Tab-separated table of C-alpha atoms in Angstrom:
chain	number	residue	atom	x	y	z
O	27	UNK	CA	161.843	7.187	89.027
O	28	UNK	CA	159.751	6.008	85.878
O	29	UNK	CA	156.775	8.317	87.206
O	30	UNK	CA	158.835	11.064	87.210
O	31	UNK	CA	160.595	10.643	83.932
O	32	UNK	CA	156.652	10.261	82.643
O	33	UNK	CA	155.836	13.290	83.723
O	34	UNK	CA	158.854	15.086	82.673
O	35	UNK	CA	158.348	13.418	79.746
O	36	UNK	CA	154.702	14.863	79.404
O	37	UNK	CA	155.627	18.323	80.186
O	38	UNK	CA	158.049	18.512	77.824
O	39	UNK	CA	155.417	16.991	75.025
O	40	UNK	CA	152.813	19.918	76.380
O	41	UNK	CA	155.839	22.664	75.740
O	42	UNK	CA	156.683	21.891	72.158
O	43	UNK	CA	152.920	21.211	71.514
O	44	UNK	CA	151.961	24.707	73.212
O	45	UNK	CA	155.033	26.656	71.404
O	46	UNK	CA	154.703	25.003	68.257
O	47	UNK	CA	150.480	26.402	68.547
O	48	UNK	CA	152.617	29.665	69.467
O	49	UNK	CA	154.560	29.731	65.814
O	50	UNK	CA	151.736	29.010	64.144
O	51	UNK	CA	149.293	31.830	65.238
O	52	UNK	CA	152.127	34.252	65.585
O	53	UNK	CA	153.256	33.110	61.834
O	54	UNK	CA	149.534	34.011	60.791
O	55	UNK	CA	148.879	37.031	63.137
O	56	UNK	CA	152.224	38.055	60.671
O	57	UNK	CA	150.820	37.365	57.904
O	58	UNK	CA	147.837	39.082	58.320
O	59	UNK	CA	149.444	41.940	59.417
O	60	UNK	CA	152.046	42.140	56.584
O	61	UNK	CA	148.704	41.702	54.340
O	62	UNK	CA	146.908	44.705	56.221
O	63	UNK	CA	149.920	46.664	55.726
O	64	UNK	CA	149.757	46.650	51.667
O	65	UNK	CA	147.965	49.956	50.353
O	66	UNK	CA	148.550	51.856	47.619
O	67	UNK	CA	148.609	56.160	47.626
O	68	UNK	CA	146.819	58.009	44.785
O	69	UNK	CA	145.471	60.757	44.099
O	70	UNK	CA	142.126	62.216	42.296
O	71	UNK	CA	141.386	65.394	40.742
O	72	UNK	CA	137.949	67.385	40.181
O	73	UNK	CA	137.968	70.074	37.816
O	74	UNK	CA	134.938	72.876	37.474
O	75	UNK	CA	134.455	75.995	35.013
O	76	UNK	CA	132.101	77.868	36.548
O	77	UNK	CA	130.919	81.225	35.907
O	78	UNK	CA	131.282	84.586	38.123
O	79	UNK	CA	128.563	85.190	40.414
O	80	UNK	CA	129.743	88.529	41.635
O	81	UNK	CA	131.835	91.465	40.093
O	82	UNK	CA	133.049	94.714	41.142
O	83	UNK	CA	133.898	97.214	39.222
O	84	UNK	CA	135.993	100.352	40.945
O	85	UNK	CA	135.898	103.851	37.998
O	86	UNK	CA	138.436	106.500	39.127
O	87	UNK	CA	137.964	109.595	37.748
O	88	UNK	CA	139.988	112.927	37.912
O	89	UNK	CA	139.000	116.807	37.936
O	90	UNK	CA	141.280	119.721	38.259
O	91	UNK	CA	140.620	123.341	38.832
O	92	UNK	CA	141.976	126.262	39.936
O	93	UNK	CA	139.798	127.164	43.052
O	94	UNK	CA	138.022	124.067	44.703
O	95	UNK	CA	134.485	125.161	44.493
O	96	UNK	CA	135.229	124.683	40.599
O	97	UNK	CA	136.921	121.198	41.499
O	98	UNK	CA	133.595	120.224	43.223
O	99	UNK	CA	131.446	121.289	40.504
O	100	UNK	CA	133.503	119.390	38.323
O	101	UNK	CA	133.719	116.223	40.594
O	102	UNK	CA	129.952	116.378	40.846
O	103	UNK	CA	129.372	116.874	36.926
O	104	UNK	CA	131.623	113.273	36.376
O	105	UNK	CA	129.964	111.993	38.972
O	106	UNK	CA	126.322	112.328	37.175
O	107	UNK	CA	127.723	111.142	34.181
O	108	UNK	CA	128.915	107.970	35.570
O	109	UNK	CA	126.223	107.305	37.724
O	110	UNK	CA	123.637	108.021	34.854
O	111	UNK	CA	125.766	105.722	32.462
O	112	UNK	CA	125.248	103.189	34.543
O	113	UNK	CA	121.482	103.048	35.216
O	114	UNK	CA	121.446	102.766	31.649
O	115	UNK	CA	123.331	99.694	31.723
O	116	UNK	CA	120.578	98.556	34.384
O	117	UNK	CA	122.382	99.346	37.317
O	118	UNK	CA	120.543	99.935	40.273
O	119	UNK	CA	121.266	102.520	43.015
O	120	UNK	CA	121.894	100.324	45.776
O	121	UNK	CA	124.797	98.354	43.289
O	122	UNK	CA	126.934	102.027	42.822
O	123	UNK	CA	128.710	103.322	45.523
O	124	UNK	CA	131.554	106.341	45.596
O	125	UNK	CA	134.720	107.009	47.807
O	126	UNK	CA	135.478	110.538	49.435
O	127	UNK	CA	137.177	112.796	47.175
O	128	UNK	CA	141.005	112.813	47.555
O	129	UNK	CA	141.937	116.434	47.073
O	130	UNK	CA	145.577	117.996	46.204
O	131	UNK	CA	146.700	121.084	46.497
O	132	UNK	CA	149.959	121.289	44.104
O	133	UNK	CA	150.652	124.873	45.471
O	134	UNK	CA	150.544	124.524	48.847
O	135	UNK	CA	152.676	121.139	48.872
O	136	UNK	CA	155.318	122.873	46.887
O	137	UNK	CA	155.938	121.025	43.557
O	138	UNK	CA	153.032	123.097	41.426
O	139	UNK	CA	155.779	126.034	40.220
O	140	UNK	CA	154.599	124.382	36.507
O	141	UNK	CA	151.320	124.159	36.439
O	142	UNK	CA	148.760	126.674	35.631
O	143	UNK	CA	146.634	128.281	38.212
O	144	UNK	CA	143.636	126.839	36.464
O	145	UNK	CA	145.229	123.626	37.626
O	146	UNK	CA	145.865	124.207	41.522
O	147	UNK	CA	143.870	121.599	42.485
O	148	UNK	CA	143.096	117.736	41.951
O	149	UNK	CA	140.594	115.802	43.035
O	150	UNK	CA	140.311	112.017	42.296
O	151	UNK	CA	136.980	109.588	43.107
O	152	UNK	CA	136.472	106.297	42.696
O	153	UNK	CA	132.789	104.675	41.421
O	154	UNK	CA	132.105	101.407	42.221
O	155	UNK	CA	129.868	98.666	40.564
O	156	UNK	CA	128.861	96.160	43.249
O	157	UNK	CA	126.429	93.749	41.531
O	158	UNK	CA	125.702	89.915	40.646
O	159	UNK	CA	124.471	91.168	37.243
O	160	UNK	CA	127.958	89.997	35.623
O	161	UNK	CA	127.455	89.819	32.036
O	162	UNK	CA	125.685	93.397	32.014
O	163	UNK	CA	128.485	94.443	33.877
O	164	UNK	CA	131.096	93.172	31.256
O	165	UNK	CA	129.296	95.178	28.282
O	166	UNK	CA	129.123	98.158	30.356
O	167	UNK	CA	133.166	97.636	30.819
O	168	UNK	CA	133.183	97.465	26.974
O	169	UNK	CA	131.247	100.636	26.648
O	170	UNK	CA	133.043	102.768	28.986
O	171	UNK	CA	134.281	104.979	26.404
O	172	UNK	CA	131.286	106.808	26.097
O	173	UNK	CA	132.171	108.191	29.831
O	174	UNK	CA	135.319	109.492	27.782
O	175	UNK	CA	133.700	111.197	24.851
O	176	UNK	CA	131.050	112.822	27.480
O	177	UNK	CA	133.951	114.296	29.572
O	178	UNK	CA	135.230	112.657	32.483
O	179	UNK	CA	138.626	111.889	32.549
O	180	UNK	CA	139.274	108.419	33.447
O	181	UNK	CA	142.063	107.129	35.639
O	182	UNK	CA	143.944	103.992	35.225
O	183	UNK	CA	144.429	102.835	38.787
O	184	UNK	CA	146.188	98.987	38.853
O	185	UNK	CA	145.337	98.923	42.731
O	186	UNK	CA	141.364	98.708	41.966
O	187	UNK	CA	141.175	96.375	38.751
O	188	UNK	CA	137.854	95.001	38.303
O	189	UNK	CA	137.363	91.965	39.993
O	190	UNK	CA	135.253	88.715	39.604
O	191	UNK	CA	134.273	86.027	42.024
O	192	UNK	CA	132.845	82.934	41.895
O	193	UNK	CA	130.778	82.608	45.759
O	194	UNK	CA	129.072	79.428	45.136
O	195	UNK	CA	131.298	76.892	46.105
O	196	UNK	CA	130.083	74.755	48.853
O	197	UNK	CA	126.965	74.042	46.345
O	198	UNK	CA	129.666	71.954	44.228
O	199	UNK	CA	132.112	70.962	47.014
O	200	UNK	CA	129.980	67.683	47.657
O	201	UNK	CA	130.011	66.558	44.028
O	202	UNK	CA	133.772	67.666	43.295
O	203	UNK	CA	134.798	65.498	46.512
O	204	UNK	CA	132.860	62.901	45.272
O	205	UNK	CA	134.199	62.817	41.676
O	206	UNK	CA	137.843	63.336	42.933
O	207	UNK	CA	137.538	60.043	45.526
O	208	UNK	CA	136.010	57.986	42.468
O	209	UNK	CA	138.902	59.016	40.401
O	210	UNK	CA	141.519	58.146	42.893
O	211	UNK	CA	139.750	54.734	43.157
O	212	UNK	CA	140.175	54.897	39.125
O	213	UNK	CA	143.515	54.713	40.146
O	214	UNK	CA	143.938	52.231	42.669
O	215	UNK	CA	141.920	49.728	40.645
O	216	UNK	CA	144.416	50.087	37.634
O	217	UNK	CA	147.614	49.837	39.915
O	218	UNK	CA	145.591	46.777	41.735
O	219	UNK	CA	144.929	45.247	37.949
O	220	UNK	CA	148.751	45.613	37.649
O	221	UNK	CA	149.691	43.872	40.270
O	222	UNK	CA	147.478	40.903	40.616
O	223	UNK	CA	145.777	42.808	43.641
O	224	UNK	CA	142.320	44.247	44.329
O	225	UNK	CA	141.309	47.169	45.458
O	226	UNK	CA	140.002	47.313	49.454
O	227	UNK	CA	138.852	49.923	51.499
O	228	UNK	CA	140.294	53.070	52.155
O	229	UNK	CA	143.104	53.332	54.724
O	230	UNK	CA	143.417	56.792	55.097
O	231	UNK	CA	141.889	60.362	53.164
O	232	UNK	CA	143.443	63.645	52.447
O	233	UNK	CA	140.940	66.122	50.784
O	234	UNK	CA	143.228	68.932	49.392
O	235	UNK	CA	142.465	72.658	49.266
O	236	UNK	CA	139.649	73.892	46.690
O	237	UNK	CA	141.324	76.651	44.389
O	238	UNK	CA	139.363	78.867	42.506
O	239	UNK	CA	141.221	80.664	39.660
O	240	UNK	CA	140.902	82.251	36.191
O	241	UNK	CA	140.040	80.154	33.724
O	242	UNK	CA	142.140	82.445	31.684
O	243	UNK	CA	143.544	86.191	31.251
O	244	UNK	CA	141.018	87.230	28.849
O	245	UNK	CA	138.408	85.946	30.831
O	246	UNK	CA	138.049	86.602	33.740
O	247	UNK	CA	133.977	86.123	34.965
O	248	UNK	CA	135.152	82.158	33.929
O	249	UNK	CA	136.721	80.481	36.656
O	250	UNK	CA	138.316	77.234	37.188
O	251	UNK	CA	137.606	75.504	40.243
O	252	UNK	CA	140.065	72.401	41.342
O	253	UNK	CA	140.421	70.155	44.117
O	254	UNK	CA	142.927	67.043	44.638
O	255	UNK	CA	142.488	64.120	47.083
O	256	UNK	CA	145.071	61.929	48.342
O	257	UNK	CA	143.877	58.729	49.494
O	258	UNK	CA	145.408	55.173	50.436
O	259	UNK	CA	143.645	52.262	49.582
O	260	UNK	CA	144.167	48.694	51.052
O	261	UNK	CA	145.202	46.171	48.621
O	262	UNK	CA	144.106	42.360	48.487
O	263	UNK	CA	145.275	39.262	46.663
């Protein structure tokens, strides 16, 4: 009887022993759990102003006449002036390229009851610039009313604006993502400071999208290139 109560005695001392080790490791496992769980989300921007690298420029022109071998001498005559314009303005063969003549006949569609017979038909081209010579390209813009005073009768067309592009960014996405994630740590180390915390390692990264817009609306070969990253960062006492 007093053996057995000693070893029922024992076992019970090896229980609480074993699930009072139990508490305490589950108590710290916890603990450091609860700790691994405190992070703090920022986020840090990159700004760029860059410069165009490419630009297009689209020139409509239009010519009426009253027979169409009249419109295609005057199509071609607007056509030399443009194209002659622009090799002044250093423009090289290879950066001009022209679209196929759209041609109306007012007469034969009906609504041309007004308009002279000198004035039958209208044909409308479009010149394009396709160059990396940007600047040049921006003082030819601001010369284009010498096509005017030669002759050719410029169209306003909103659907072919000029256009410039900035091509070169995965030579700056490196550095941008870089500056961004030291920003964000910027962050974390002042909400850390705040807290009484410091700043570990990083729990999780979100690189946002690279935009690439106008700097402004007067000028357009400057753009502004952005990025934003999202990042958590662990936090320790």
């Amino acid at each position: 009887m007093n053996h057995s109560r000693s070893s029922a005695l024992i076992l019970g001392l090896c229980i609480a022993i074993g699930l009072s080790l139990a508490g305490y490791f589950l108590a710290g496992g916890l603990m450091q759990i609860k700790a691994a769980q405190r992070f703090v989300t920022v986020k840090g921007l990159a700004e760029r102003e860059v410069k165009a690298d490419l630009a297009i420029w689209p020139i409509t022109f239009t010519a009426t006449a009253g027979q169409l071998p009249e419109l295609q001498q005057s199509i071609a005559s607007s056509d030399r002036t443009i194209v002659n314009f622009l090799k002044e303005q250093g423009f090289a063969d290879d950066e001009i390229g022209r679209s196929v003549p759209q041609i109306t006949d007012y007469q034969a569609q009906g609504y041309g009851g007004d308009r002279p017979p000198s004035a039958r038909y209208s044909g409308r081209v479009t010149v394009t610039v396709h160059t990396r010579k940007v600047m040049e390209l921006k003082k030819a813009m601001a010369q284009s009313g010498k096509l005017v005073a030669a002759g050719v009768a410029l169209s306003q067309d909103y659907g072919a604006m000029p256009q410039f592009s900035f091509t070169g960014l995965n030579s700056i996405k490196p550095e941008m993502i870089a500056e961004a994630t030291q920003n964000a740590r910027k962050a974390a180390g002042q909400f850390a400071k705040d807290s009484g915390s410091s700043v570990g390692s990083i729990r999780r990264a979100t690189q946002g999208l690279f935009s690439i817009n106008n700097r402004d609306a007067n000028t357009p070969e400057i753009k502004k290139v952005r990025v934003v990253t999202t990042i958590d960062y662990f936090l320790q006492d």
